[in-house]
mmCIF file of C-alpha atoms in Angstrom:
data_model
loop_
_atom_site.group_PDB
_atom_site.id
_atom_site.type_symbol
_atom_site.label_atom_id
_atom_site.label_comp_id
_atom_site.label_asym_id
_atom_site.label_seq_id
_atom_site.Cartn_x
_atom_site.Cartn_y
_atom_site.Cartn_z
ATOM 1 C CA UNK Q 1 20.167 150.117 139.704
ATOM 2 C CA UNK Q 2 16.713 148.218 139.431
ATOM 3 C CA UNK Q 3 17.180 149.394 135.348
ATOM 4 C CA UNK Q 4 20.402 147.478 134.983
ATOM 5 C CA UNK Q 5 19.029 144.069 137.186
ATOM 6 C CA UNK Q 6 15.991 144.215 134.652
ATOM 7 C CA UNK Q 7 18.111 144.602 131.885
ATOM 8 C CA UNK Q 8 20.296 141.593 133.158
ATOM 9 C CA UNK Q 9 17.743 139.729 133.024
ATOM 10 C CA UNK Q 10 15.949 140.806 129.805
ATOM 11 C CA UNK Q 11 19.162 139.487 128.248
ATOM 12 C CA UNK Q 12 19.331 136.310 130.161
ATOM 13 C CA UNK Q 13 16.038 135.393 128.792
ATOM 14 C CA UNK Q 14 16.561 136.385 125.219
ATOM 15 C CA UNK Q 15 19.843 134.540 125.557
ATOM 16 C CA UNK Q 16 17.783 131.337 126.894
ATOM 17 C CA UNK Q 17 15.220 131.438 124.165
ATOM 18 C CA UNK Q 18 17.497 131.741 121.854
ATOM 19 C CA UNK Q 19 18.733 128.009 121.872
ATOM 20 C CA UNK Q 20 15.750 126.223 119.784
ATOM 21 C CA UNK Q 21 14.236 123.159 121.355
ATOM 22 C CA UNK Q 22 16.457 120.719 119.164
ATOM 23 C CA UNK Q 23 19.569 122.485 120.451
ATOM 24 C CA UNK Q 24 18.235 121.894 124.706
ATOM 25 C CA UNK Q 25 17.773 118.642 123.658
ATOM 26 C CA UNK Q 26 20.814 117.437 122.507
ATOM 27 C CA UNK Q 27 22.751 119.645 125.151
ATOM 28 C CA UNK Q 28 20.141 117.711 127.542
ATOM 29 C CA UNK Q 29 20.850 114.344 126.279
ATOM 30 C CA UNK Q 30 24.698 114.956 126.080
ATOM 31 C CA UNK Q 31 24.667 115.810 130.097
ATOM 32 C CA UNK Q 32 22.654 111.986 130.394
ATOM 33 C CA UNK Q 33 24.237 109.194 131.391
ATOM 34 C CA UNK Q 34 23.625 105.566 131.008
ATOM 35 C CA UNK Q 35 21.445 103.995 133.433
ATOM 36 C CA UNK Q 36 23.867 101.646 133.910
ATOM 37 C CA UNK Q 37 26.105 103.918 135.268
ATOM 38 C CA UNK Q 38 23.616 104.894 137.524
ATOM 39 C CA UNK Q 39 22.885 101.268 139.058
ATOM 40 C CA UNK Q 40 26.366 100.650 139.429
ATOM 41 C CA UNK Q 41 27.295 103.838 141.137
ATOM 42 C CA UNK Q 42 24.342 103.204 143.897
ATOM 43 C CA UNK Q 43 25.114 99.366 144.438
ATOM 44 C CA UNK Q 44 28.923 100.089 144.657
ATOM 45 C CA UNK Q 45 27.414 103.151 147.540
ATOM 46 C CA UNK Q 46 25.708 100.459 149.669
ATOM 47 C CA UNK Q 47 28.072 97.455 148.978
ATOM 48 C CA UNK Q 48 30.819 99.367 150.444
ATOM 49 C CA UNK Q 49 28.870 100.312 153.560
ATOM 50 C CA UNK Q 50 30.664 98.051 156.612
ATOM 51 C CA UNK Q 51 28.098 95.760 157.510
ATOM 52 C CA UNK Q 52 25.679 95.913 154.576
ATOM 53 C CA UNK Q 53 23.539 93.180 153.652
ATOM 54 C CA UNK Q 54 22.181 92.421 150.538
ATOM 55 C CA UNK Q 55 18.987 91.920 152.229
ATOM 56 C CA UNK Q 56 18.641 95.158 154.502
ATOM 57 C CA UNK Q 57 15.339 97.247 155.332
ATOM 58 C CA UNK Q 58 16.873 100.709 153.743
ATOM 59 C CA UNK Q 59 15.790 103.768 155.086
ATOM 60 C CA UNK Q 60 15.279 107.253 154.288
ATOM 61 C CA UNK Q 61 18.132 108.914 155.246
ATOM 62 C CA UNK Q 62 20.361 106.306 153.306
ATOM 63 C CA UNK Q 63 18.867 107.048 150.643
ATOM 64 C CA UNK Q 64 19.176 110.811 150.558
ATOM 65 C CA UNK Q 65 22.693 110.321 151.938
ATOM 66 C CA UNK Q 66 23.277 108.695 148.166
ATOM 67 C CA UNK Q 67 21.277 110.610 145.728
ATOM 68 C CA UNK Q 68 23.566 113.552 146.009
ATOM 69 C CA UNK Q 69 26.299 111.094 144.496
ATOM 70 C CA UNK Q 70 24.677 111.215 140.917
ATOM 71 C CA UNK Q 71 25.965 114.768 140.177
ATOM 72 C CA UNK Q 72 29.742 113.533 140.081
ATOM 73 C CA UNK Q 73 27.764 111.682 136.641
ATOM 74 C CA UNK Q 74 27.462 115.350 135.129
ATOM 75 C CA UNK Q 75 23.587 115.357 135.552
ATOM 76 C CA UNK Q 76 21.059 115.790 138.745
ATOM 77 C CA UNK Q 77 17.351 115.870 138.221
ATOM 78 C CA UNK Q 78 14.034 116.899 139.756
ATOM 79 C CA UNK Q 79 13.002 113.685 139.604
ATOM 80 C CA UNK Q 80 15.258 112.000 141.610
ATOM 81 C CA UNK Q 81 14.431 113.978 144.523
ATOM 82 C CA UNK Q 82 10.679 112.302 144.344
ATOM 83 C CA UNK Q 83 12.609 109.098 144.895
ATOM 84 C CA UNK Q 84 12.976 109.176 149.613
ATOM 85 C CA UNK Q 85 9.169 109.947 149.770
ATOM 86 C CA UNK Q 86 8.519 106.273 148.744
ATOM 87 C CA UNK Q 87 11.268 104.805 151.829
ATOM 88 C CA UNK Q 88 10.606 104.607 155.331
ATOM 89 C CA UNK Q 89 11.470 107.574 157.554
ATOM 90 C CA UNK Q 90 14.469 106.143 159.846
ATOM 91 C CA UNK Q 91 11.739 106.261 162.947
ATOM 92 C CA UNK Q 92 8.990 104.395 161.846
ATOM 93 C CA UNK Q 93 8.064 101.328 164.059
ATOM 94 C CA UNK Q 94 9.590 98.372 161.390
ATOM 95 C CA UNK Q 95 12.873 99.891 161.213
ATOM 96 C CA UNK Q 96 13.720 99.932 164.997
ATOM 97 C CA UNK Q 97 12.184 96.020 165.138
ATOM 98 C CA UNK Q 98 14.541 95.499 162.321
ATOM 99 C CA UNK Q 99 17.537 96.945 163.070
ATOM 100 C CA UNK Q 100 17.294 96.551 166.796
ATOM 101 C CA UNK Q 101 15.695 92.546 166.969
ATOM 102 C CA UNK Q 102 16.774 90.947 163.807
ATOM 103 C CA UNK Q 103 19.410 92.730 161.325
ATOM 104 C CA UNK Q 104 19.579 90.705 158.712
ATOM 105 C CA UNK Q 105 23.283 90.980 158.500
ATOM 106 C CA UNK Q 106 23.238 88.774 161.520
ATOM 107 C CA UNK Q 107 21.689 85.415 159.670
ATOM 108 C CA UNK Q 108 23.663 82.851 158.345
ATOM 109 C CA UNK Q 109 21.217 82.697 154.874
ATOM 110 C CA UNK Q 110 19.699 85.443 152.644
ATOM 111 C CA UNK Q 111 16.058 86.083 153.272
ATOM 112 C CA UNK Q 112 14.281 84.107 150.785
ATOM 113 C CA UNK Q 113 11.972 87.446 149.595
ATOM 114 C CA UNK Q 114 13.099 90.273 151.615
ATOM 115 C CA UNK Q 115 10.788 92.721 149.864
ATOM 116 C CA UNK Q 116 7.344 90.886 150.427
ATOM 117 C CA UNK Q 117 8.478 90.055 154.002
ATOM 118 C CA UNK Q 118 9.388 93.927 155.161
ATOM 119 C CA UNK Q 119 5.946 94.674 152.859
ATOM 120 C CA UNK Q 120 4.065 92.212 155.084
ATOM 121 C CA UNK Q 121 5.772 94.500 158.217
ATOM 122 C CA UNK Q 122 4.874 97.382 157.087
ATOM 123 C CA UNK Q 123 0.509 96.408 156.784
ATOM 124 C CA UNK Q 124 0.533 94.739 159.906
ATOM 125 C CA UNK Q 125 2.438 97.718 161.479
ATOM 126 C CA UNK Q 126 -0.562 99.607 160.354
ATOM 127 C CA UNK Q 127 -2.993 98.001 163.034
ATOM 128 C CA UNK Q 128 -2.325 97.832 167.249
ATOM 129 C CA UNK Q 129 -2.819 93.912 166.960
ATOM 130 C CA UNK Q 130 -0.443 93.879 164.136
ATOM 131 C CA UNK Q 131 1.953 95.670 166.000
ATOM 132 C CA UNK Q 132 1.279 93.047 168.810
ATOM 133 C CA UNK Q 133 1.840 90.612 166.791
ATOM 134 C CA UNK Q 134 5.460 91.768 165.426
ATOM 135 C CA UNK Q 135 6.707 92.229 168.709
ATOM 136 C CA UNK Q 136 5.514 88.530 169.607
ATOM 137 C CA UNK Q 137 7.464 87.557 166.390
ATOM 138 C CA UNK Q 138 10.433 89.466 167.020
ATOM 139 C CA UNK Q 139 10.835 86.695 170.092
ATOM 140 C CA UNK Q 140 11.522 83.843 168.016
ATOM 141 C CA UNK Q 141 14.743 83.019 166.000
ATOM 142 C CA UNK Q 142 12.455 81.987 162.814
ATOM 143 C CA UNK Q 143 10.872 85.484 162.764
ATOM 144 C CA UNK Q 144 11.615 86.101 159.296
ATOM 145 C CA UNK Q 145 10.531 82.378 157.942
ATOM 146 C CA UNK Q 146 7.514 83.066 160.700
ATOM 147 C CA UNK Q 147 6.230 85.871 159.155
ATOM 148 C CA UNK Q 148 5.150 84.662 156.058
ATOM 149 C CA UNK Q 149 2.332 82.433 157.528
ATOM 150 C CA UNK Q 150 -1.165 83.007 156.763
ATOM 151 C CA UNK Q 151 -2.869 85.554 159.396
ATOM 152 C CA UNK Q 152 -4.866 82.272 160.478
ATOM 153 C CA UNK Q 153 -1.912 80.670 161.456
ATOM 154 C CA UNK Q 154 -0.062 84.037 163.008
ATOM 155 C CA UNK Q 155 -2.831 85.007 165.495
ATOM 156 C CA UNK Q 156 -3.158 80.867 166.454
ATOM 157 C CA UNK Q 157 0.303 80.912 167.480
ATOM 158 C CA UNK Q 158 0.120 84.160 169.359
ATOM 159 C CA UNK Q 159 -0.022 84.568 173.208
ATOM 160 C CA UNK Q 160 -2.046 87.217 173.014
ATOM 161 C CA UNK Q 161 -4.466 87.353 169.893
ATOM 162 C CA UNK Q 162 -5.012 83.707 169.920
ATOM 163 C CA UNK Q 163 -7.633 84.749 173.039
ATOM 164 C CA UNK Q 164 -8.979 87.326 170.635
ATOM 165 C CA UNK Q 165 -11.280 87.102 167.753
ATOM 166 C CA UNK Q 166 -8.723 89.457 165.482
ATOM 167 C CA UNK Q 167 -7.788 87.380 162.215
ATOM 168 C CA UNK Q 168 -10.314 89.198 160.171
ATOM 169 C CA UNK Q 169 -9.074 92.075 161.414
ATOM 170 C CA UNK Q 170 -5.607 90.884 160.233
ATOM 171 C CA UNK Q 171 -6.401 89.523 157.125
ATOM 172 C CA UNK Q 172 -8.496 93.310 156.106
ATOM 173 C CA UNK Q 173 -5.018 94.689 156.401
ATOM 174 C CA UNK Q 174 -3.991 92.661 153.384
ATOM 175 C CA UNK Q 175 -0.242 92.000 153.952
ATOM 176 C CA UNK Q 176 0.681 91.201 150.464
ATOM 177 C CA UNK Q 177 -1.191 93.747 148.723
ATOM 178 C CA UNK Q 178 2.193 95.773 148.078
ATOM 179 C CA UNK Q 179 2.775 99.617 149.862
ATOM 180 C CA UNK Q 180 4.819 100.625 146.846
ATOM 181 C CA UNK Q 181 7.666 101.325 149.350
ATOM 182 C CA UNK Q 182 10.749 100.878 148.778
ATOM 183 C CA UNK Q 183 12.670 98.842 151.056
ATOM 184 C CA UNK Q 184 16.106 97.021 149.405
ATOM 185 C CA UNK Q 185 18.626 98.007 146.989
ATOM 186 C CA UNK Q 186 16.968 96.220 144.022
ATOM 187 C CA UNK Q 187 13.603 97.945 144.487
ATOM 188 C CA UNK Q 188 15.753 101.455 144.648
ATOM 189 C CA UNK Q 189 17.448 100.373 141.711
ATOM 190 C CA UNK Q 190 14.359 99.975 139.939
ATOM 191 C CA UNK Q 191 12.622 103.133 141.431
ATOM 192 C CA UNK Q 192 15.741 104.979 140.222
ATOM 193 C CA UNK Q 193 14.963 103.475 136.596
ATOM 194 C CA UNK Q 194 11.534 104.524 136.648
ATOM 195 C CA UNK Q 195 12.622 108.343 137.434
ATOM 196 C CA UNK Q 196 15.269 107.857 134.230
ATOM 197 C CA UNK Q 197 12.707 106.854 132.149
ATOM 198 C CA UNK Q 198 10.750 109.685 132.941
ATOM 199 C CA UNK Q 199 13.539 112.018 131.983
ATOM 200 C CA UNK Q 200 14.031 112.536 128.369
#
């Protein structure tokens, strides 16, 4: 029995080696689809989601939800799979203040840069003041317009931290410096291009 698995296998591999490197190739790049194909199939997945908003915070289980869509394009990846760890796990503390305070599907206008304002989230969730200071936010109808103030002007207008001596603290988290997250369809999109290009 364990002579005819190891001769199964023998074969297998001799069979496998037997294609020359040109030949994996071309079968490769045959299986490959356009990236286009690929950017339409994952905006088409999140456009048709009831309620979706151009500008929403995506999160990781969307995401992984999705990827499993690109097989029906004849070709799935390693890569691709690299592609949740850089999205925010569904429990982290911006995506509750998000979805539960402000969804953006609620406002009447797009967010003017929804990627450096969930970015800015994100560093000042890092610190307890930050935190403090989201949740102070999250009061006020202008939150996302509010937000992108200078840490100066964010602590002066809180309740709380305008008592405290924290904007250095605040301004060491530098907000804008970006997480490499992603957190909208566009920056998927492009996260999904980088992984093609890797991919030859």
């Amino acid at each position: 029995m364990l002579r005819r698995l190891l001769l199964h296998i023998g074969c297998a591999i001799a069979l496998f080696t037997a294609l020359d490197s040109a030949d994996a190739q071309r079968l490769a790049s045959q299986e490959k689809p356009s990236f286009d194909q690929i950017e339409q199939m994952a905006r088409r997945h999140f456009l048709a989601i009831r309620g979706y908003h151009a500008d929403q915070l995506l999160v990781q289980s969307e995401i992984r939800e999705f990827l499993p869509q690109l097989r029906q394009l004849g070709w799935w990846s390693f890569p691709w799979r690299r592609v949740p760890r850089y999205s925010l796990a569904d429990d982290q503390f911006i995506v509750s203040l998000v979805y539960v305070r402000h969804p953006p599907v609620e406002l009447p206008t797009p967010l003017a840069a929804p990627e450096r304002i969930y970015n800015r989230m994100e560093k000042l969730s890092y610190s307890p003041f930050g935190r403090i200071l989201l949740l102070e936010l999250s009061q006020r109808e202008d939150f996302y317009t509010a937000i992108m103030q200078e840490p100066a002007a964010l602590c002066g207008q809180s309740k709380i931290l305008a008592e405290l001596d924290v904007v250095e603290e605040i301004e060491r988290l530098d907000i804008d410096e970006p997480t490499g997250h992603i957190y909208t369809l566009d920056q998927l999109v492009e996260s999904l291009r980088h992984e093609y290009g890797v991919v030859k």
